[in-house]
Amino acid sequence: AKGAGRNRYSFFTPALQEAALTRARLATDLRFALGAQQFHLLYQPIVELATGAVYKAEALIRWQHPERGVVSPAAFIPIAETSGLIVEIGDWVFAQAARQVQQWRQSVHPQFQISINSSPVQFQHARTQSETWVQRLQTQGLPGECLTVEITEGVLLDSNAGVTAKLLEWRDAGIQVALDDFGTGYSSLSYLQKFDIDFIKIDQSFVRDLHAQSTNFTLCKAMVAMAHALGLQVVAEGVETAEQRDLLLQAGCDYAQGYWFARPMPAEALVDWVAARA
Ligand code: C2E
Ligand code: CA
Ligand code: CA
Ligand code: CA
């Protein structure tokens, strides 16, 4: 037993050290990434289930690290949140998406809408941020409707006057709000109305084991019915099979995204992808 304990100890410690070192190095590198133009956005099409039409996409950030290659947001967003860099990164994402949606409103669909992800930390900083977003859209001559901000319920849970003010300001400007990862936390119905949410995004964990007889199918139907009763629309994420797509349509789900339709792709590829579907 003693030997096993020692083995376990010697096995885990270097791994943990390595993880901590990686994190520390990533944190250092991250400070230069924005200035060195190492970020780019991929776009995943969001499909209207009833018609197959595509006039929405979610922007997903990637970090092209000079030595490590592409670093996933799951690995660096938490670090950016801790350091506060997420505020600058979030502004960059917004600016990129705003430029892109302007282009796609001309070349793909006049009502094209891009969803951007936002971190709770972005809400703690600066009322000014939302003002600049709204102002920047106005400066570009873009309606608020061209943008959806995806938030997680953490934002609503530690709601303070700042969060409420920002959400109201966005609403007044026409920017829509989606509640991401819906069903995974303590999402309460009262939040959906109190904060005037426009979309819920059914989390991939409900879509993964979706079969006609499954509990997940029952849950998806219930979430859709509830959302619709409250006047919200529903997006399902992580759709990987035709069966999942069919069941979500049957459940009354409005939109879906996932590898079954398309993986997140560079902006240049999206116009052709939409054209090829039509
Ligand atoms: P999320 O917002 O829940 O995004 C969905 C994730 O599922 C994305 O991972 C997407 O690439 C992936 N995905 C899409 N379709 C499928 C599918 O059919 N099957 C499976 N297994 N996965 C699918 P990604 O791009 O690695 O992003 C991970 C998370 O990082 C996102 O989760 C989001 O929370 C965060 N994130 C991404 N971009 C940004 C950003 O610009 N700002 C902030 N604050 N967070 C971001
Ligand atoms: Ca999202
Ligand atoms: Ca999600
Ligand atoms: Ca997520």
GROMACS .gro file of C-alpha atoms and ligand atoms in nm:
model
  327
    1ALA     CA    1   0.000   0.000   0.000
    2LYS     CA    2   0.288   0.225   0.087
    3GLY     CA    3   0.446   0.159  -0.252
    4ALA     CA    4   0.122   0.225  -0.435
    5GLY     CA    5   0.082   0.551  -0.247
    6ARG     CA    6   0.429   0.660  -0.341
    7ASN     CA    7   0.370   0.567  -0.702
    8ARG     CA    8   0.052   0.763  -0.713
    9TYR     CA    9   0.227   1.060  -0.559
   10SER     CA   10   0.519   1.052  -0.800
   11PHE     CA   11   0.279   1.003  -1.090
   12PHE     CA   12   0.054   1.297  -1.018
   13THR     CA   13   0.292   1.563  -0.896
   14PRO     CA   14   0.487   1.620  -1.218
   15ALA     CA   15   0.161   1.621  -1.413
   16LEU     CA   16   0.013   1.886  -1.186
   17GLN     CA   17   0.333   2.087  -1.200
   18GLU     CA   18   0.329   2.062  -1.576
   19ALA     CA   19  -0.032   2.181  -1.586
   20ALA     CA   20   0.047   2.478  -1.360
   21LEU     CA   21   0.350   2.567  -1.571
   22THR     CA   22   0.150   2.545  -1.891
   23ARG     CA   23  -0.113   2.770  -1.742
   24ALA     CA   24   0.148   3.023  -1.628
   25ARG     CA   25   0.313   3.025  -1.972
   26LEU     CA   26  -0.020   3.058  -2.147
   27ALA     CA   27  -0.108   3.348  -1.919
   28THR     CA   28   0.213   3.524  -2.017
   29ASP     CA   29   0.172   3.454  -2.388
   30LEU     CA   30  -0.191   3.560  -2.377
   31ARG     CA   31  -0.090   3.917  -2.296
   32PHE     CA   32   0.076   3.948  -2.635
   33ALA     CA   33  -0.173   3.749  -2.836
   34LEU     CA   34  -0.415   4.030  -2.917
   35GLY     CA   35  -0.143   4.272  -3.029
   36ALA     CA   36   0.026   3.996  -3.231
   37GLN     CA   37  -0.304   3.918  -3.408
   38GLN     CA   38  -0.302   3.558  -3.296
   39PHE     CA   39  -0.679   3.534  -3.251
   40HIS     CA   40  -0.931   3.451  -3.517
   41LEU     CA   41  -1.298   3.365  -3.523
   42LEU     CA   42  -1.460   3.057  -3.668
   43TYR     CA   43  -1.831   3.063  -3.749
   44GLN     CA   44  -2.076   2.779  -3.701
   45PRO     CA   45  -2.398   2.809  -3.902
   46ILE     CA   46  -2.726   2.799  -3.709
   47VAL     CA   47  -3.001   2.637  -3.914
   48GLU     CA   48  -3.372   2.718  -3.899
   49LEU     CA   49  -3.510   2.366  -3.855
   50ALA     CA   50  -3.848   2.403  -4.024
   51THR     CA   51  -3.708   2.551  -4.347
   52GLY     CA   52  -3.337   2.466  -4.350
   53ALA     CA   53  -3.264   2.838  -4.397
   54VAL     CA   54  -2.938   2.979  -4.262
   55TYR     CA   55  -2.922   3.342  -4.153
   56LYS     CA   56  -2.747   3.303  -3.819
   57ALA     CA   57  -2.402   3.187  -3.706
   58GLU     CA   58  -2.215   3.162  -3.378
   59ALA     CA   59  -1.867   3.314  -3.357
   60LEU     CA   60  -1.616   3.089  -3.176
   61ILE     CA   61  -1.272   3.221  -3.094
   62ARG     CA   62  -0.943   3.040  -3.167
   63TRP     CA   63  -0.590   3.127  -3.058
   64GLN     CA   64  -0.316   3.047  -3.305
   65HIS     CA   65  -0.024   3.007  -3.065
   66PRO     CA   66   0.317   3.044  -3.235
   67GLU     CA   67   0.453   2.722  -3.079
   68ARG     CA   68   0.153   2.528  -2.956
   69GLY     CA   69  -0.067   2.560  -3.260
   70VAL     CA   70  -0.438   2.621  -3.211
   71VAL     CA   71  -0.538   2.658  -2.845
   72SER     CA   72  -0.905   2.597  -2.770
   73PRO     CA   73  -1.110   2.858  -2.585
   74ALA     CA   74  -1.180   2.604  -2.310
   75ALA     CA   75  -0.807   2.623  -2.231
   76PHE     CA   76  -0.748   2.998  -2.248
   77ILE     CA   77  -1.078   3.177  -2.174
   78PRO     CA   78  -1.058   3.088  -1.801
   79ILE     CA   79  -0.704   3.232  -1.794
   80ALA     CA   80  -0.819   3.545  -1.974
   81GLU     CA   81  -1.100   3.578  -1.720
   82THR     CA   82  -0.863   3.559  -1.425
   83SER     CA   83  -0.630   3.822  -1.570
   84GLY     CA   84  -0.909   4.051  -1.686
   85LEU     CA   85  -0.784   4.029  -2.045
   86ILE     CA   86  -1.122   3.886  -2.139
   87VAL     CA   87  -1.261   4.240  -2.154
   88GLU     CA   88  -1.024   4.340  -2.435
   89ILE     CA   89  -1.065   4.004  -2.607
   90GLY     CA   90  -1.442   4.040  -2.583
   91ASP     CA   91  -1.428   4.385  -2.742
   92TRP     CA   92  -1.215   4.242  -3.023
   93VAL     CA   93  -1.467   3.960  -3.078
   94PHE     CA   94  -1.748   4.214  -3.089
   95ALA     CA   95  -1.565   4.433  -3.344
   96GLN     CA   96  -1.480   4.138  -3.570
   97ALA     CA   97  -1.834   4.004  -3.556
   98ALA     CA   98  -1.984   4.346  -3.627
   99ARG     CA   99  -1.766   4.386  -3.937
  100GLN     CA  100  -1.849   4.034  -4.051
  101VAL     CA  101  -2.223   4.063  -4.005
  102GLN     CA  102  -2.227   4.384  -4.206
  103GLN     CA  103  -2.068   4.197  -4.495
  104TRP     CA  104  -2.297   3.893  -4.467
  105ARG     CA  105  -2.607   4.113  -4.456
  106GLN     CA  106  -2.510   4.210  -4.807
  107SER     CA  107  -2.375   3.880  -4.941
  108VAL     CA  108  -2.571   3.608  -4.759
  109HIS     CA  109  -2.899   3.729  -4.608
  110PRO     CA  110  -3.033   4.079  -4.530
  111GLN     CA  111  -3.131   3.972  -4.178
  112PHE     CA  112  -2.810   3.788  -4.098
  113GLN     CA  113  -2.735   3.769  -3.726
  114ILE     CA  114  -2.413   3.670  -3.548
  115SER     CA  115  -2.403   3.532  -3.194
  116ILE     CA  116  -2.104   3.615  -2.979
  117ASN     CA  117  -2.016   3.451  -2.650
  118SER     CA  118  -1.959   3.667  -2.348
  119SER     CA  119  -1.804   3.592  -2.013
  120PRO     CA  120  -1.954   3.693  -1.676
  121VAL     CA  121  -1.630   3.884  -1.611
  122GLN     CA  122  -1.713   4.119  -1.899
  123PHE     CA  123  -2.022   4.224  -1.707
  124GLN     CA  124  -1.827   4.310  -1.394
  125HIS     CA  125  -1.624   4.560  -1.589
  126ALA     CA  126  -1.752   4.883  -1.715
  127ARG     CA  127  -2.099   4.994  -1.798
  128THR     CA  128  -1.901   5.169  -2.064
  129GLN     CA  129  -1.850   4.849  -2.256
  130SER     CA  130  -2.213   4.811  -2.358
  131GLU     CA  131  -2.232   5.180  -2.438
  132THR     CA  132  -1.942   5.147  -2.674
  133TRP     CA  133  -2.093   4.837  -2.833
  134VAL     CA  134  -2.423   5.010  -2.890
  135GLN     CA  135  -2.247   5.325  -3.007
  136ARG     CA  136  -2.018   5.134  -3.238
  137LEU     CA  137  -2.311   4.959  -3.401
  138GLN     CA  138  -2.477   5.296  -3.453
  139THR     CA  139  -2.158   5.440  -3.600
  140GLN     CA  140  -2.142   5.151  -3.846
  141GLY     CA  141  -2.508   5.201  -3.934
  142LEU     CA  142  -2.591   4.854  -3.805
  143PRO     CA  143  -2.916   4.771  -3.625
  144GLY     CA  144  -2.886   4.598  -3.286
  145GLU     CA  145  -3.075   4.302  -3.434
  146CYS     CA  146  -2.761   4.196  -3.619
  147LEU     CA  147  -2.611   4.076  -3.292
  148THR     CA  148  -2.703   3.817  -3.029
  149VAL     CA  149  -2.500   3.802  -2.709
  150GLU     CA  150  -2.481   3.457  -2.552
  151ILE     CA  151  -2.460   3.466  -2.175
  152THR     CA  152  -2.457   3.190  -1.916
  153GLU     CA  153  -2.686   3.193  -1.618
  154GLY     CA  154  -2.396   3.283  -1.391
  155VAL     CA  155  -2.440   3.635  -1.524
  156LEU     CA  156  -2.802   3.640  -1.413
  157LEU     CA  157  -2.737   3.468  -1.079
  158ASP     CA  158  -2.501   3.730  -0.944
  159SER     CA  159  -2.714   3.993  -1.097
  160ASN     CA  160  -2.653   4.344  -0.978
  161ALA     CA  161  -2.766   4.681  -1.100
  162GLY     CA  162  -2.486   4.681  -1.359
  163VAL     CA  163  -2.598   4.358  -1.525
  164THR     CA  164  -2.960   4.465  -1.534
  165ALA     CA  165  -2.868   4.805  -1.679
  166LYS     CA  166  -2.656   4.650  -1.950
  167LEU     CA  167  -2.921   4.395  -2.050
  168LEU     CA  168  -3.183   4.672  -2.064
  169GLU     CA  169  -2.954   4.889  -2.270
  170TRP     CA  170  -2.893   4.609  -2.517
  171ARG     CA  171  -3.264   4.540  -2.536
  172ASP     CA  172  -3.337   4.904  -2.611
  173ALA     CA  173  -3.075   4.891  -2.886
  174GLY     CA  174  -3.230   4.574  -3.033
  175ILE     CA  175  -2.940   4.345  -2.943
  176GLN     CA  176  -3.078   4.001  -2.858
  177VAL     CA  177  -2.971   3.782  -2.570
  178ALA     CA  178  -2.942   3.403  -2.562
  179LEU     CA  179  -2.904   3.194  -2.248
  180ASP     CA  180  -2.628   2.942  -2.328
  181ASP     CA  181  -2.596   2.589  -2.187
  182PHE     CA  182  -2.961   2.594  -2.083
  183GLY     CA  183  -3.069   2.311  -1.852
  184THR     CA  184  -2.727   2.245  -1.702
  185GLY     CA  185  -2.750   2.477  -1.403
  186TYR     CA  186  -3.024   2.609  -1.183
  187SER     CA  187  -3.197   2.803  -1.457
  188SER     CA  188  -3.512   2.944  -1.316
  189LEU     CA  189  -3.811   3.042  -1.522
  190SER     CA  190  -3.831   3.373  -1.344
  191TYR     CA  191  -3.491   3.478  -1.486
  192LEU     CA  192  -3.605   3.427  -1.842
  193GLN     CA  193  -3.879   3.684  -1.803
  194LYS     CA  194  -3.712   3.916  -1.559
  195PHE     CA  195  -3.418   3.968  -1.791
  196ASP     CA  196  -3.614   3.956  -2.114
  197ILE     CA  197  -3.408   3.676  -2.269
  198ASP     CA  198  -3.478   3.611  -2.640
  199PHE     CA  199  -3.338   3.260  -2.691
  200ILE     CA  200  -3.246   2.960  -2.485
  201LYS     CA  201  -2.977   2.728  -2.614
  202ILE     CA  202  -3.045   2.369  -2.514
  203ASP     CA  203  -2.714   2.229  -2.396
  204GLN     CA  204  -2.543   1.957  -2.599
  205SER     CA  205  -2.573   1.712  -2.310
  206PHE     CA  206  -2.948   1.685  -2.379
  207VAL     CA  207  -2.893   1.634  -2.751
  208ARG     CA  208  -2.622   1.369  -2.720
  209ASP     CA  209  -2.844   1.078  -2.611
  210LEU     CA  210  -3.154   1.189  -2.790
  211HIS     CA  211  -3.379   0.902  -2.899
  212ALA     CA  212  -3.754   0.882  -2.943
  213GLN     CA  213  -3.791   0.691  -2.613
  214SER     CA  214  -3.529   0.880  -2.413
  215THR     CA  215  -3.569   1.103  -2.111
  216ASN     CA  216  -3.377   1.365  -2.304
  217PHE     CA  217  -3.648   1.375  -2.569
  218THR     CA  218  -3.907   1.438  -2.298
  219LEU     CA  219  -3.685   1.708  -2.151
  220CYS     CA  220  -3.626   1.876  -2.488
  221LYS     CA  221  -4.001   1.884  -2.557
  222ALA     CA  222  -4.062   2.032  -2.211
  223MET     CA  223  -3.793   2.298  -2.254
  224VAL     CA  224  -3.930   2.399  -2.593
  225ALA     CA  225  -4.289   2.415  -2.468
  226MET     CA  226  -4.185   2.623  -2.170
  227ALA     CA  227  -3.971   2.860  -2.375
  228HIS     CA  228  -4.245   2.910  -2.633
  229ALA     CA  229  -4.504   2.971  -2.363
  230LEU     CA  230  -4.279   3.252  -2.238
  231GLY     CA  231  -4.229   3.391  -2.589
  232LEU     CA  232  -3.869   3.274  -2.632
  233GLN     CA  233  -3.716   3.088  -2.923
  234VAL     CA  234  -3.504   2.775  -2.889
  235VAL     CA  235  -3.168   2.679  -3.037
  236ALA     CA  236  -3.030   2.328  -2.987
  237GLU     CA  237  -2.655   2.279  -2.999
  238GLY     CA  238  -2.436   1.976  -3.057
  239VAL     CA  239  -2.658   1.816  -3.323
  240GLU     CA  240  -2.448   1.537  -3.474
  241THR     CA  241  -2.700   1.302  -3.638
  242ALA     CA  242  -3.005   1.317  -3.865
  243GLU     CA  243  -3.206   1.143  -3.594
  244GLN     CA  244  -3.126   1.418  -3.343
  245ARG     CA  245  -3.219   1.681  -3.599
  246ASP     CA  246  -3.552   1.508  -3.672
  247LEU     CA  247  -3.641   1.469  -3.305
  248LEU     CA  248  -3.558   1.833  -3.229
  249LEU     CA  249  -3.780   1.944  -3.516
  250GLN     CA  250  -4.051   1.716  -3.378
  251ALA     CA  251  -4.001   1.870  -3.034
  252GLY     CA  252  -4.075   2.209  -3.189
  253CYS     CA  253  -3.722   2.343  -3.161
  254ASP     CA  254  -3.668   2.653  -3.378
  255TYR     CA  255  -3.296   2.642  -3.463
  256ALA     CA  256  -3.011   2.395  -3.442
  257GLN     CA  257  -2.637   2.387  -3.486
  258GLY     CA  258  -2.384   2.105  -3.475
  259TYR     CA  259  -2.144   1.891  -3.672
  260TRP     CA  260  -2.436   1.730  -3.859
  261PHE     CA  261  -2.486   2.061  -4.038
  262ALA     CA  262  -2.136   2.205  -4.026
  263ARG     CA  263  -1.831   2.237  -3.804
  264PRO     CA  264  -1.720   2.587  -3.711
  265MET     CA  265  -1.551   2.727  -4.024
  266PRO     CA  266  -1.347   3.030  -4.134
  267ALA     CA  267  -1.553   3.329  -4.246
  268GLU     CA  268  -1.445   3.285  -4.609
  269ALA     CA  269  -1.598   2.936  -4.620
  270LEU     CA  270  -1.942   3.033  -4.492
  271VAL     CA  271  -2.074   3.212  -4.800
  272ASP     CA  272  -1.995   2.910  -5.019
  273TRP     CA  273  -2.139   2.673  -4.762
  274VAL     CA  274  -2.470   2.859  -4.755
  275ALA     CA  275  -2.476   2.884  -5.136
  276ALA     CA  276  -2.410   2.509  -5.172
  277ARG     CA  277  -2.709   2.427  -4.947
  278ALA     CA  278  -2.957   2.643  -5.133
  279C2E     P1  279  -2.023   2.703  -2.624
  279C2E     O1  280  -2.059   2.847  -2.635
  279C2E     O2  281  -2.119   2.614  -2.552
  279C2E     O3  282  -1.995   2.655  -2.772
  279C2E     C1  283  -2.027   2.527  -2.822
  279C2E     C2  284  -1.904   2.441  -2.837
  279C2E     O4  285  -1.941   2.316  -2.895
  279C2E     C3  286  -1.797   2.497  -2.931
  279C2E     O5  287  -1.669   2.455  -2.882
  279C2E     C4  288  -1.829   2.426  -3.063
  279C2E     O6  289  -1.718   2.420  -3.151
  279C2E     C5  290  -1.869   2.291  -3.012
  279C2E     N1  291  -1.959   2.219  -3.103
  279C2E     C6  292  -2.036   2.268  -3.201
  279C2E     N2  293  -2.108   2.170  -3.261
  279C2E     C7  294  -2.075   2.055  -3.198
  279C2E     C8  295  -2.116   1.917  -3.213
  279C2E     O7  296  -2.197   1.882  -3.297
  279C2E     N3  297  -2.059   1.828  -3.128
  279C2E     C9  298  -1.968   1.864  -3.032
  279C2E     N4  299  -1.918   1.768  -2.955
  279C2E     N5  300  -1.929   1.993  -3.014
  279C2E    C10  301  -1.981   2.087  -3.096
  279C2E     P2  302  -1.546   2.557  -2.882
  279C2E     O8  303  -1.545   2.635  -3.010
  279C2E     O9  304  -1.425   2.478  -2.846
  279C2E    O10  305  -1.580   2.656  -2.763
  279C2E    C11  306  -1.586   2.611  -2.630
  279C2E    C12  307  -1.643   2.717  -2.539
  279C2E    O11  308  -1.553   2.829  -2.532
  279C2E    C13  309  -1.775   2.775  -2.585
  279C2E    O12  310  -1.879   2.688  -2.548
  279C2E    C14  311  -1.776   2.907  -2.512
  279C2E    O13  312  -1.822   2.890  -2.381
  279C2E    C15  313  -1.629   2.945  -2.509
  279C2E     N6  314  -1.602   3.045  -2.614
  279C2E    C16  315  -1.581   3.028  -2.746
  279C2E     N7  316  -1.559   3.147  -2.808
  279C2E    C17  317  -1.568   3.243  -2.713
  279C2E    C18  318  -1.556   3.386  -2.712
  279C2E    O14  319  -1.535   3.452  -2.816
  279C2E     N8  320  -1.571   3.449  -2.591
  279C2E    C19  321  -1.597   3.380  -2.475
  279C2E     N9  322  -1.611   3.450  -2.362
  279C2E    N10  323  -1.610   3.246  -2.473
  279C2E    C20  324  -1.595   3.178  -2.589
  280CA      CA  325  -2.224   2.967  -2.706
  281CA      CA  326  -2.334   2.608  -2.520
  282CA      CA  327  -2.046   2.680  -2.277
   0.00000   0.00000   0.00000
